[in-house]
Coordinates of C-alpha atoms in Angstrom, one line a residue:
M1 CA 76.9 57.0 75.7
N2 CA 80.6 56.4 74.7
D3 CA 83.2 55.4 76.7
S4 CA 85.8 56.4 74.5
F5 CA 84.8 60.3 74.7
L6 CA 85.3 59.6 78.5
S7 CA 89.0 58.1 78.5
K8 CA 90.1 60.7 76.0
N9 CA 88.5 63.7 77.7
L10 CA 90.3 62.4 80.7
A11 CA 93.3 61.9 79.3
S12 CA 93.4 65.6 78.2
L13 CA 92.9 67.0 81.2
P14 CA 95.6 68.3 83.8
S15 CA 96.4 64.9 85.8
A16 CA 95.4 66.3 89.2
V17 CA 92.2 67.5 87.8
S18 CA 91.8 64.0 86.0
E19 CA 92.5 62.3 89.1
W20 CA 90.1 64.1 91.6
I21 CA 87.2 63.6 88.9
Q22 CA 87.8 60.0 88.9
T23 CA 88.7 59.5 93.0
E24 CA 85.6 61.7 93.8
N25 CA 83.1 60.4 91.2
T26 CA 80.3 59.5 93.6
M27 CA 76.7 60.2 93.9
V28 CA 75.5 62.8 96.5
E29 CA 74.4 61.2 99.2
G30 CA 70.3 60.8 99.2
T31 CA 69.9 61.6 95.6
N32 CA 67.5 60.2 93.0
Y33 CA 69.0 59.8 89.9
R34 CA 68.1 58.4 86.4
R35 CA 69.1 59.3 82.8
V36 CA 66.0 59.5 80.6
L37 CA 65.9 59.8 77.0
S38 CA 64.2 63.1 75.4
K39 CA 61.0 63.2 73.0
T40 CA 63.8 64.0 70.5
G41 CA 65.7 61.1 71.6
D42 CA 68.5 62.9 73.4
D43 CA 70.1 62.2 76.4
T44 CA 68.8 64.3 79.6
L45 CA 69.0 63.5 83.0
V46 CA 66.7 63.6 85.9
I47 CA 67.9 64.7 89.6
D48 CA 65.3 64.7 92.3
G49 CA 62.7 65.5 90.3
V50 CA 64.5 68.1 88.5
W51 CA 64.9 67.6 84.6
I52 CA 68.3 69.1 83.9
H53 CA 67.8 69.9 80.7
S54 CA 64.9 69.8 78.4
Q55 CA 62.7 66.6 78.2
F56 CA 61.5 67.8 74.7
D57 CA 64.9 69.0 73.0
P58 CA 67.8 69.7 74.8
K59 CA 70.0 70.8 71.9
K60 CA 67.1 73.0 70.8
E61 CA 67.3 74.6 74.4
A62 CA 70.9 75.0 74.5
L63 CA 71.2 76.4 70.8
R64 CA 68.5 79.1 72.3
F65 CA 70.2 80.2 75.1
V66 CA 73.6 80.1 73.5
T67 CA 72.0 82.8 70.8
E68 CA 71.1 85.1 73.6
L69 CA 74.8 85.3 74.8
P70 CA 76.8 88.5 73.7
H71 CA 79.4 87.9 71.3
D72 CA 80.7 90.6 68.9
G73 CA 83.6 88.9 67.1
T74 CA 85.9 89.8 69.5
E75 CA 87.8 88.0 72.8
R76 CA 85.7 86.9 75.3
I77 CA 85.2 84.5 78.0
Y78 CA 82.4 82.5 79.0
L79 CA 82.2 81.4 82.6
L80 CA 79.5 79.0 83.0
F81 CA 78.7 77.8 86.6
G82 CA 77.6 74.1 85.7
A83 CA 76.4 72.6 82.3
G84 CA 74.3 69.6 83.0
I85 CA 75.7 67.5 80.4
G86 CA 77.3 70.0 78.5
Y87 CA 74.9 70.6 75.5
I88 CA 75.8 74.2 75.4
I89 CA 79.5 73.7 75.1
P90 CA 79.7 72.3 71.6
Y91 CA 77.9 75.8 70.2
L92 CA 79.9 78.3 72.1
L93 CA 83.4 76.1 70.8
E94 CA 82.2 77.3 67.4
R95 CA 82.7 80.7 67.9
P96 CA 85.7 82.5 67.5
K97 CA 88.0 84.1 70.0
V98 CA 86.2 82.5 72.9
T99 CA 87.8 80.8 75.7
I100 CA 84.8 78.8 77.8
L101 CA 85.6 78.3 81.7
W102 CA 83.5 75.5 82.6
M103 CA 83.2 75.5 86.7
E104 CA 81.3 72.2 87.9
P105 CA 81.0 71.0 91.5
F106 CA 79.9 67.3 91.0
P107 CA 81.9 64.9 89.3
F108 CA 79.1 62.6 88.4
L109 CA 77.7 65.3 86.1
I110 CA 81.5 65.7 84.6
F111 CA 81.4 61.7 84.2
E112 CA 78.2 62.1 82.2
A113 CA 79.3 64.9 79.8
F114 CA 82.2 63.5 78.9
R115 CA 80.4 60.1 78.2
K116 CA 78.3 62.4 75.9
F117 CA 80.7 64.5 74.2
D118 CA 85.0 64.7 73.0
F119 CA 85.8 67.5 74.5
S120 CA 89.5 66.4 74.3
E121 CA 90.9 68.9 71.5
A122 CA 88.9 71.9 73.0
F123 CA 91.0 70.9 76.3
L124 CA 94.2 70.7 74.8
S125 CA 93.8 74.0 72.8
G126 CA 93.0 76.0 75.9
K127 CA 89.8 77.0 74.6
L128 CA 87.8 74.9 77.1
V129 CA 89.0 75.0 80.6
L130 CA 87.5 72.5 83.3
I131 CA 87.3 74.1 86.9
T132 CA 86.8 71.5 89.9
G133 CA 88.0 69.8 92.9
E134 CA 89.8 71.6 95.4
H135 CA 91.6 75.4 95.3
L136 CA 88.6 76.8 92.9
E137 CA 90.1 80.3 93.3
D138 CA 93.7 79.8 92.4
Q139 CA 92.5 77.3 89.1
L140 CA 90.0 80.3 88.0
S141 CA 92.7 82.7 88.6
E142 CA 95.4 81.0 86.5
A143 CA 92.7 80.2 83.5
V144 CA 92.0 83.9 83.3
K145 CA 95.8 85.0 83.4
G146 CA 96.7 86.7 80.4
K147 CA 93.3 87.5 79.4
G148 CA 92.9 90.8 82.0
T149 CA 90.9 92.7 79.5
H150 CA 88.6 90.0 78.1
P151 CA 85.1 90.8 78.9
I152 CA 83.5 87.9 80.8
S153 CA 80.1 86.7 80.7
F154 CA 78.7 84.8 83.8
V155 CA 76.7 81.8 82.5
P156 CA 74.4 79.8 85.0
H157 CA 73.0 76.9 84.0
R158 CA 69.2 76.7 84.5
G159 CA 68.8 73.0 85.2
S160 CA 71.8 72.6 87.8
W161 CA 70.7 75.8 89.5
Q162 CA 67.3 74.5 89.9
W163 CA 68.8 71.3 90.9
K164 CA 71.4 72.3 93.6
E165 CA 71.1 76.4 94.0
S166 CA 73.5 76.9 96.8
D167 CA 76.4 74.6 95.5
Y168 CA 76.5 77.1 92.3
V169 CA 76.1 80.0 93.9
R170 CA 79.0 79.3 96.0
L171 CA 81.0 79.0 92.5
K172 CA 79.7 82.4 91.5
H173 CA 80.8 84.0 95.1
I174 CA 84.5 82.3 94.3
A175 CA 84.6 83.8 91.0
E176 CA 83.2 87.2 92.2
Q177 CA 85.9 87.1 94.5
M178 CA 88.6 86.1 92.7
F179 CA 87.7 88.9 90.1
H180 CA 87.6 91.6 92.6
K181 CA 90.5 90.6 94.5
K182 CA 92.7 90.4 91.3
D183 CA 91.5 93.6 90.5
V184 CA 92.6 95.2 93.9
N185 CA 95.9 93.6 93.4
L186 CA 96.6 94.8 90.3
A187 CA 95.7 98.2 91.3
T188 CA 97.9 97.9 94.2
L189 CA 100.6 96.6 92.3
T190 CA 100.6 99.5 89.9
R191 CA 100.0 102.2 92.4
F192 CA 102.7 101.3 94.8
E193 CA 105.4 100.2 92.3
K194 CA 107.9 103.0 92.3
I195 CA 107.5 103.6 95.9
W196 CA 108.1 99.9 96.4
V197 CA 111.3 100.1 94.7
K198 CA 112.1 103.4 96.5
N199 CA 112.0 101.9 99.8
I200 CA 113.5 98.7 99.3
C201 CA 116.8 100.6 97.9
Y202 CA 116.8 103.2 100.6
N203 CA 116.0 100.9 103.5
L204 CA 119.1 98.3 102.6
P205 CA 121.4 100.4 105.0
E206 CA 119.5 100.2 108.2
L207 CA 117.9 96.7 107.4
S208 CA 121.3 95.2 107.1
K209 CA 121.9 95.9 111.1
F210 CA 118.8 93.8 111.5
R211 CA 118.1 90.4 112.6
P212 CA 116.3 87.9 110.1
V213 CA 112.9 87.3 111.5
S214 CA 113.5 83.6 111.4
D215 CA 115.3 84.2 114.9
L216 CA 111.6 84.6 115.9
F217 CA 110.1 81.4 114.5
G218 CA 109.3 78.8 117.6
I219 CA 110.3 81.3 120.2
A220 CA 106.8 81.5 121.4
N221 CA 106.5 77.9 121.9
G222 CA 103.1 77.0 124.4
L223 CA 102.7 81.0 124.9
K224 CA 99.9 83.2 123.8
I225 CA 100.2 86.2 121.2
V226 CA 97.5 89.0 121.2
I227 CA 97.5 90.9 117.7
A228 CA 96.5 94.6 118.6
C229 CA 94.7 95.7 115.3
A230 CA 93.8 99.5 114.5
G231 CA 90.1 98.9 114.0
P232 CA 87.2 101.0 115.7
S233 CA 86.5 98.9 118.7
L234 CA 90.7 98.5 119.7
S235 CA 90.1 101.5 122.5
E236 CA 87.4 99.6 124.3
S237 CA 89.4 96.4 124.5
I238 CA 92.0 98.6 126.7
P239 CA 91.1 97.9 129.7
E240 CA 90.9 94.3 129.3
L241 CA 95.0 94.2 127.6
R242 CA 96.3 96.3 130.7
K243 CA 94.5 93.8 133.3
Y244 CA 96.2 90.6 131.5
R245 CA 99.1 92.2 130.1
N246 CA 101.3 90.0 131.8
Q247 CA 99.9 86.7 130.5
F248 CA 101.0 87.1 126.5
L249 CA 102.8 88.5 124.2
L250 CA 101.6 91.8 122.4
L251 CA 102.1 92.0 118.6
A252 CA 100.8 95.4 117.7
V253 CA 100.0 96.5 114.2
D254 CA 102.3 99.7 113.3
T255 CA 98.8 101.8 113.0
A256 CA 97.6 100.8 116.5
V257 CA 100.7 101.8 118.5
P258 CA 99.6 105.4 119.2
I259 CA 96.2 104.3 120.6
L260 CA 98.1 101.2 123.2
T261 CA 100.6 103.7 124.0
S262 CA 98.0 106.7 124.8
F263 CA 96.9 104.3 127.4
G264 CA 99.8 102.9 129.0
V265 CA 100.1 99.6 126.8
D266 CA 103.7 98.9 125.5
P267 CA 103.7 96.2 122.9
D268 CA 106.4 93.7 122.4
L269 CA 106.5 93.5 118.7
I270 CA 105.5 96.1 116.2
Y271 CA 104.7 95.0 113.0
S272 CA 105.2 97.5 109.8
V273 CA 104.5 96.7 106.1
D274 CA 102.4 99.5 104.6
P275 CA 105.1 101.6 102.1
Q276 CA 103.4 105.1 102.5
A277 CA 105.1 107.7 104.0
L278 CA 102.5 108.7 106.4
N279 CA 102.9 105.1 108.7
S280 CA 106.1 106.5 109.9
Q281 CA 104.0 109.2 111.8
Y282 CA 102.2 106.4 113.9
L283 CA 106.1 105.7 115.4
E284 CA 107.8 109.0 115.1
D285 CA 107.3 109.7 119.2
Y286 CA 107.3 106.0 120.5
K287 CA 109.4 105.8 123.3
G288 CA 108.8 102.4 124.5
E289 CA 110.7 98.8 124.4
G290 CA 108.8 97.4 121.6
I291 CA 110.8 96.0 118.6
L292 CA 110.0 96.3 115.1
I293 CA 109.1 93.4 112.7
F294 CA 110.0 95.4 109.5
D295 CA 109.1 94.5 106.0
P296 CA 111.7 95.7 103.5
T297 CA 109.0 97.6 101.4
S298 CA 107.8 99.5 104.4
T299 CA 108.5 103.4 104.1
Y300 CA 112.2 104.0 105.1
I301 CA 111.2 107.3 106.8
S302 CA 110.5 105.1 109.9
L303 CA 114.1 103.7 110.0
R304 CA 115.1 106.9 110.0
L305 CA 113.3 108.9 112.7
D306 CA 115.1 110.6 116.0
K307 CA 112.4 109.0 118.1
G308 CA 111.1 105.6 117.6
P309 CA 112.1 102.2 117.5
K310 CA 115.6 101.6 116.1
K311 CA 116.1 98.3 116.2
G312 CA 114.5 94.8 114.7
F313 CA 113.6 91.9 113.2
V314 CA 113.3 92.0 109.1
T315 CA 111.4 89.8 106.9
S316 CA 111.9 88.5 103.6
S317 CA 109.8 90.1 100.4
P318 CA 108.8 88.3 97.0
F319 CA 110.1 91.3 95.0
P320 CA 113.5 90.5 93.5
L321 CA 115.6 93.6 94.9
I322 CA 115.6 91.8 98.5
Q323 CA 118.3 89.5 96.8
L324 CA 120.9 92.3 97.4
L325 CA 120.3 92.2 101.0
E326 CA 119.9 88.0 100.8
K327 CA 123.3 87.2 99.4
T328 CA 125.0 88.9 102.4
S329 CA 123.2 86.9 105.1
S330 CA 124.2 83.9 107.1
G331 CA 121.3 82.0 106.7
E332 CA 117.8 82.2 105.8
I333 CA 115.7 85.7 106.4
G334 CA 112.1 83.8 106.8
S335 CA 108.8 84.5 104.8
V336 CA 105.7 85.5 106.5
P337 CA 102.3 84.8 104.8
F338 CA 101.1 88.0 103.3
G339 CA 97.4 88.7 102.9
G340 CA 97.3 92.2 102.0
S341 CA 97.2 93.9 105.1
V342 CA 99.6 94.4 108.1
S343 CA 97.1 92.5 110.5
T344 CA 97.0 89.3 108.4
N345 CA 101.1 89.4 108.1
A346 CA 101.0 90.0 112.1
A347 CA 98.5 87.0 112.7
S348 CA 100.7 84.5 110.4
L349 CA 103.6 85.5 112.5
G350 CA 102.3 84.7 115.8
T351 CA 101.5 81.2 114.0
L352 CA 105.4 80.9 113.1
M353 CA 106.5 82.2 116.6
G354 CA 104.9 79.0 117.8
A355 CA 102.1 80.2 120.1
E356 CA 99.5 77.8 121.5
K357 CA 97.1 80.4 120.9
V358 CA 96.9 83.6 118.8
Y359 CA 94.2 86.4 119.5
L360 CA 92.9 89.4 117.6
V361 CA 91.5 92.3 119.0
G362 CA 90.6 95.3 117.1
Q363 CA 90.1 93.4 114.1
D364 CA 86.6 95.1 113.0
L365 CA 86.7 94.5 109.6
S366 CA 83.7 96.6 109.4
F367 CA 83.0 100.8 110.1
T368 CA 81.8 99.8 113.7
K369 CA 79.8 102.6 115.2
G370 CA 80.2 104.6 112.0
L371 CA 84.0 105.2 112.8
A372 CA 86.8 104.6 110.0
H373 CA 89.6 104.6 112.7
S374 CA 90.0 103.7 116.4
K375 CA 90.0 106.7 118.4
G376 CA 93.3 107.9 119.2
A377 CA 94.8 106.8 115.8
V378 CA 97.3 109.4 113.9
L379 CA 95.1 109.9 111.0
E380 CA 92.2 111.2 113.3
E381 CA 94.8 113.0 115.7
R382 CA 96.4 114.7 112.5
L383 CA 93.0 116.6 112.2
N384 CA 93.7 118.4 114.9
Y385 CA 96.2 120.4 112.6
L386 CA 93.3 120.4 109.5
E387 CA 90.2 121.1 111.1
S388 CA 88.6 124.5 109.5
R389 CA 85.5 125.9 109.1
K390 CA 84.9 124.1 105.8
F391 CA 86.5 121.2 107.1
R392 CA 85.7 119.1 109.8
R393 CA 87.0 115.7 111.4
E394 CA 83.2 114.3 110.9
K395 CA 83.7 115.0 107.0
H396 CA 87.0 113.0 106.7
N397 CA 85.5 110.5 108.5
Y398 CA 82.4 110.2 106.3
K399 CA 84.9 110.3 103.5
Q400 CA 86.5 107.4 104.7
L401 CA 83.2 105.6 105.0
F402 CA 82.1 106.0 101.4
A403 CA 85.5 105.7 99.5
L404 CA 84.5 102.2 98.3
P405 CA 81.0 101.1 98.0
Q406 CA 79.4 100.0 101.4
K407 CA 78.3 96.4 102.1
Q408 CA 77.0 95.1 105.3
V409 CA 78.1 91.9 107.1
L410 CA 76.8 90.4 110.3
G411 CA 78.7 90.8 113.5
N412 CA 78.8 87.7 116.3
S413 CA 75.7 88.3 117.6
N414 CA 73.8 88.5 114.3
E415 CA 73.9 92.5 114.4
T416 CA 74.6 94.4 111.0
Y417 CA 77.8 96.4 110.4
I418 CA 78.7 98.5 107.2
T419 CA 82.0 97.3 105.7
N420 CA 83.3 98.1 102.1
E421 CA 84.9 95.0 99.4
K422 CA 88.4 95.7 100.4
M423 CA 87.7 94.9 104.1
L424 CA 85.8 91.6 102.8
I425 CA 88.7 90.7 101.2
F426 CA 90.9 90.6 104.3
K427 CA 88.0 89.2 106.0
K428 CA 88.1 86.4 103.8
W429 CA 91.6 85.7 104.3
F430 CA 91.3 85.2 107.8
E431 CA 88.4 82.5 107.2
D432 CA 90.4 80.6 104.2
H433 CA 93.3 80.7 107.1
T434 CA 91.7 80.1 110.0
K435 CA 91.5 76.1 109.9
E436 CA 95.0 75.5 110.0
N437 CA 96.1 78.5 112.7
P438 CA 95.6 78.3 116.4
W439 CA 93.3 81.8 116.0
T440 CA 90.8 83.5 118.0
N441 CA 88.8 86.7 117.6
L442 CA 88.7 89.0 120.9
T443 CA 87.3 92.0 119.1
K444 CA 84.2 93.3 120.8
F445 CA 82.5 94.6 117.9
G446 CA 82.5 94.0 113.9
A447 CA 82.3 91.1 111.5
K448 CA 82.1 88.0 112.5
L449 CA 85.0 85.6 111.1
E450 CA 83.3 82.4 110.0
G451 CA 85.2 79.4 111.3
M452 CA 87.0 81.1 113.9
E453 CA 86.4 81.0 117.6
H454 CA 84.6 84.3 119.1
S455 CA 85.9 84.6 122.4
S456 CA 86.5 87.3 125.6
F457 CA 89.7 88.2 127.5
E458 CA 87.8 86.9 130.7
R459 CA 87.6 83.4 129.3
E460 CA 90.9 83.1 128.1
F461 CA 93.0 84.6 131.0
L462 CA 91.0 84.7 133.8
N463 CA 93.3 81.8 135.5
V464 CA 91.5 80.0 138.3
N465 CA 94.1 77.7 138.5
N466 CA 96.8 79.5 140.1
D467 CA 99.4 79.2 137.0
S468 CA 99.4 82.9 136.3
E469 CA 102.9 83.2 137.9
K470 CA 104.3 80.4 135.9
E471 CA 102.2 82.0 132.8
K472 CA 103.8 85.3 133.5
E473 CA 107.2 83.9 134.1
S474 CA 107.4 82.2 130.9
V475 CA 106.1 85.1 128.9
Q476 CA 109.0 87.2 130.6
N477 CA 111.2 84.7 129.5
A478 CA 110.1 84.8 125.9
K479 CA 110.7 88.5 126.0
D480 CA 114.1 88.3 127.2
L481 CA 115.1 85.8 124.4
I482 CA 113.9 87.8 121.9
Q483 CA 115.9 90.9 123.3
S484 CA 119.2 88.7 123.4
K485 CA 118.5 87.8 119.8
L486 CA 119.3 91.2 118.9
M487 CA 122.7 90.9 120.4
H488 CA 124.0 88.4 118.6
N489 CA 127.5 88.9 116.9
P490 CA 128.8 88.8 114.5
S491 CA 125.9 90.6 112.5
F492 CA 123.5 88.2 110.1
F493 CA 124.3 90.7 107.7
D494 CA 127.6 91.3 106.3
Q495 CA 127.8 95.2 105.4
S496 CA 131.0 94.7 103.5
I497 CA 129.9 92.2 101.1
L498 CA 126.5 94.5 100.6
T499 CA 128.8 97.4 100.0
K500 CA 130.5 95.4 97.2
D501 CA 127.7 94.4 95.6
L502 CA 126.3 97.8 95.8
Q503 CA 128.9 98.9 94.0
N504 CA 129.0 96.0 91.1
T505 CA 125.1 96.2 90.9
I506 CA 125.4 99.9 90.2
T507 CA 128.3 99.6 87.8
Q508 CA 126.3 96.8 85.6
L509 CA 123.2 99.2 85.8
N510 CA 125.9 102.0 84.0
E511 CA 126.7 99.6 81.2
F512 CA 122.9 98.2 81.0
V513 CA 121.4 101.5 80.4
V514 CA 123.4 102.0 77.3
L515 CA 122.0 99.1 75.5
V516 CA 118.7 99.8 77.0
K517 CA 119.1 103.4 75.3
Q518 CA 119.6 101.6 72.2
G519 CA 116.7 99.5 72.5
L520 CA 114.6 102.9 73.0
S521 CA 116.2 104.5 70.1
V522 CA 115.4 101.6 67.6
S523 CA 112.1 100.7 68.8
Q524 CA 110.7 104.5 68.6
R525 CA 112.0 104.3 64.9
I526 CA 110.0 100.6 64.0
Y527 CA 106.9 102.5 65.7
N528 CA 107.0 105.4 63.8
Q529 CA 107.9 103.9 60.3
I530 CA 104.7 101.7 60.9
K531 CA 102.6 104.7 62.5
K532 CA 103.1 107.4 59.4
N533 CA 102.9 103.9 57.0
Q534 CA 106.2 105.3 55.5
I535 CA 108.4 102.0 55.7
N536 CA 111.4 101.6 53.9
P537 CA 112.2 98.2 53.5
K538 CA 115.5 98.2 53.5
T539 CA 116.1 100.3 57.0
F540 CA 113.0 98.7 58.7
S541 CA 114.4 95.3 57.8
E542 CA 117.9 96.6 59.7
D543 CA 116.3 97.9 62.4
I544 CA 113.9 94.7 63.2
K545 CA 117.4 92.6 63.2
Q546 CA 119.0 95.2 65.3
M547 CA 115.9 95.1 67.5
D548 CA 116.3 91.3 68.0
R549 CA 120.0 91.7 68.9
I550 CA 118.8 94.1 71.4
D551 CA 116.2 92.0 72.7
E552 CA 118.4 88.8 72.9
E553 CA 120.7 90.7 75.3
V554 CA 118.5 92.1 77.3
S555 CA 116.9 88.9 77.7
Q556 CA 120.2 87.6 79.1
K557 CA 120.7 90.2 81.6
K558 CA 118.8 88.2 83.5
G559 CA 119.3 89.5 87.3
L560 CA 119.3 93.0 86.5
N561 CA 115.8 92.6 84.6
E562 CA 114.6 90.9 88.0
I563 CA 116.2 93.9 89.9
L564 CA 114.3 96.7 87.3
S565 CA 111.0 94.4 86.9
L566 CA 109.1 95.7 90.3
G567 CA 109.2 99.2 88.9
I568 CA 107.8 98.6 85.8
Q569 CA 105.1 96.3 86.8
R570 CA 102.1 98.5 84.9
V571 CA 104.3 98.2 81.6
I572 CA 104.4 94.3 81.9
L573 CA 100.8 93.9 82.6
T574 CA 100.1 95.8 79.4
I575 CA 102.2 93.4 77.8
T576 CA 101.7 89.8 79.7
E577 CA 98.0 90.6 80.7
G578 CA 96.3 92.7 78.2
Y579 CA 95.9 95.5 80.4
D580 CA 96.4 97.9 77.8
E581 CA 95.2 101.2 79.1
H582 CA 98.6 102.4 77.4
L583 CA 97.3 101.6 73.7
S584 CA 95.3 104.0 71.7
L585 CA 92.1 102.8 69.7
E586 CA 94.4 103.0 66.3
E587 CA 97.3 100.7 68.0
K588 CA 94.4 98.2 69.5
E589 CA 93.1 98.2 65.9
D590 CA 96.6 97.7 64.1
P591 CA 98.1 94.6 65.5
R592 CA 101.7 95.6 64.1
L593 CA 101.3 98.9 65.2
G594 CA 100.2 97.6 68.8
V595 CA 103.2 95.1 69.0
A596 CA 105.5 98.0 68.4
K597 CA 104.0 100.0 70.7
K598 CA 104.7 97.6 73.3
S599 CA 108.0 97.5 72.8
L600 CA 108.5 100.8 73.1
L601 CA 106.8 100.8 76.2
L602 CA 108.8 98.0 77.6
Y603 CA 112.2 100.2 76.6
E604 CA 111.0 103.2 78.2
G605 CA 110.2 101.8 81.3
L606 CA 113.5 99.9 81.4
F607 CA 115.2 103.1 80.9
E608 CA 113.6 105.0 83.8
S609 CA 113.8 102.0 86.0
V610 CA 117.4 101.6 85.7
R611 CA 118.3 105.3 85.9
S612 CA 116.0 105.6 89.2
T613 CA 117.2 102.5 90.8
K614 CA 120.6 103.3 89.9
R615 CA 120.3 106.9 91.6
M616 CA 118.6 105.2 94.6
L617 CA 120.9 102.6 95.1
T618 CA 123.9 105.3 94.5
K619 CA 122.4 107.1 97.8
S620 CA 122.1 104.1 100.1
L621 CA 125.6 103.1 99.1
Y622 CA 126.7 106.7 100.2
R623 CA 125.1 106.0 103.6
L624 CA 126.5 102.4 104.1
Q625 CA 129.7 103.6 103.2
T626 CA 129.3 106.5 105.9
N627 CA 128.0 103.9 108.2
L628 CA 130.7 101.9 108.0
Q629 CA 133.3 104.9 108.1
D630 CA 131.6 105.9 111.4
L631 CA 131.8 102.4 112.8
R632 CA 135.5 102.5 112.0
I633 CA 136.2 105.7 113.8
E634 CA 134.3 104.3 116.9
R635 CA 136.5 101.5 117.2

């Protein structure tokens, strides 16, 4: 063992990882551990009677295992779940075009490996990445960034698994979860990129009349908030929602609104996030007093309904287009943590509002009793108009159940429910965040949320201390305060400034499109010359110089590029993450042609994004100017 190797290895790691290893380098309690020599004289370990490497020849064992791993000379990732003291790693490092991700939960094993081998050069080059300590999923996600199309081989270390299988299985589950979540997120990003841009642009005139969601932060201090989700069991909780209605603030996701109102339950707040036009139908006949919590990417149709909520609070957004609105504000809009579904946002908002407890109801995260939606949901009611001899609502429900591969999940009484991978992502999100949030699950049926208390309305709201009147008064005061926030003057957003900013942005886009069109023309010429193998050295050199100049000018338009980037995420992923479904086999095999194609794709995407964004902002500017003109006439 070599302590100089240890020092070099630790120094080559990110400081946070190095510090964690040194701080946590203690033996697992009760572990019987000793270092011994194999028959060939190489070090090995025996832990709790388990040989971590071969007791005869650890190097031969590692080499034999490596030869069985796939390798065709192309880019590849090996994800190691444990490596003992690291015999396998030097053999993997010999292979070209590979990245080795080493996940290890036990720092003392890392210490043993670091004393045996010098991995410092591989760590510094990025060919070897150690993933250990806290936030493993985030570390793994960062490690695979830019390697989206590289095939991945899961490599479990046999000796480590024989010793502590449950710990290494957990690593495997984390990896599977991360890769699936990444695939879902990327699919969502590329699917909705254009509709998100459209909604933000078209929502600007209406949202400029809204208040910021930050007005609600802390407003329900000490109160109880119930989050009504639209899972299949929501309708079965209606009696309790009605019985105890005055003892809590009711925050409903928009998909649950028709179900609640059909039973005479009116929410105080309604959260809308989904960008699809269908979601506006959940609100189109709403006549209650509920106030909107509106994400800027939610469908713009919801704000233009003849009926439905017209006032509310707007949240911030991670997308740069929202800067057009933020720049006209008199303070912070406020951000709400986003977990991929409207129910995750709603639960997070409940915490930000300062609630003493936040309760989830209708959060089944499963196909409870074989249903995809709660009875009374808009999707179900629309089938009244679609049913025919060949298409029945039962067939639609069946298609929903099998749209994604089915999984099984346990309920709170250890019963089994059917779910799918998408709902499991949301389940994991709630479980990961429940420790720091005052959440309790009141959902009658469906998946158990590990780590979250499961209770009932009777236990939580049956007040035997005669405090119910005081509680009702506090809830009513909070409702009145929320209503009063909407009456604040002057407006939080300055519509006059927004009008000027839109005019300036449209002017800049008109100028920018000329430059982008030049880049598109030059990149097309360069691509054609390489593809046809008809390169004229003089003209090709001039085109490359002109392309460099245009690239430089385009890159300097930082603000515009940020605004336009949301609409070309698929192209950006092709360039930065390796998601090269746009590239033909010829373009993948010829590096020069591949680079030229990516440049061409970038300018095609930018050109289309400039034109469409300019067109949508022009329409929003017209609506905003019309609104301001009508306001002046009213005065």
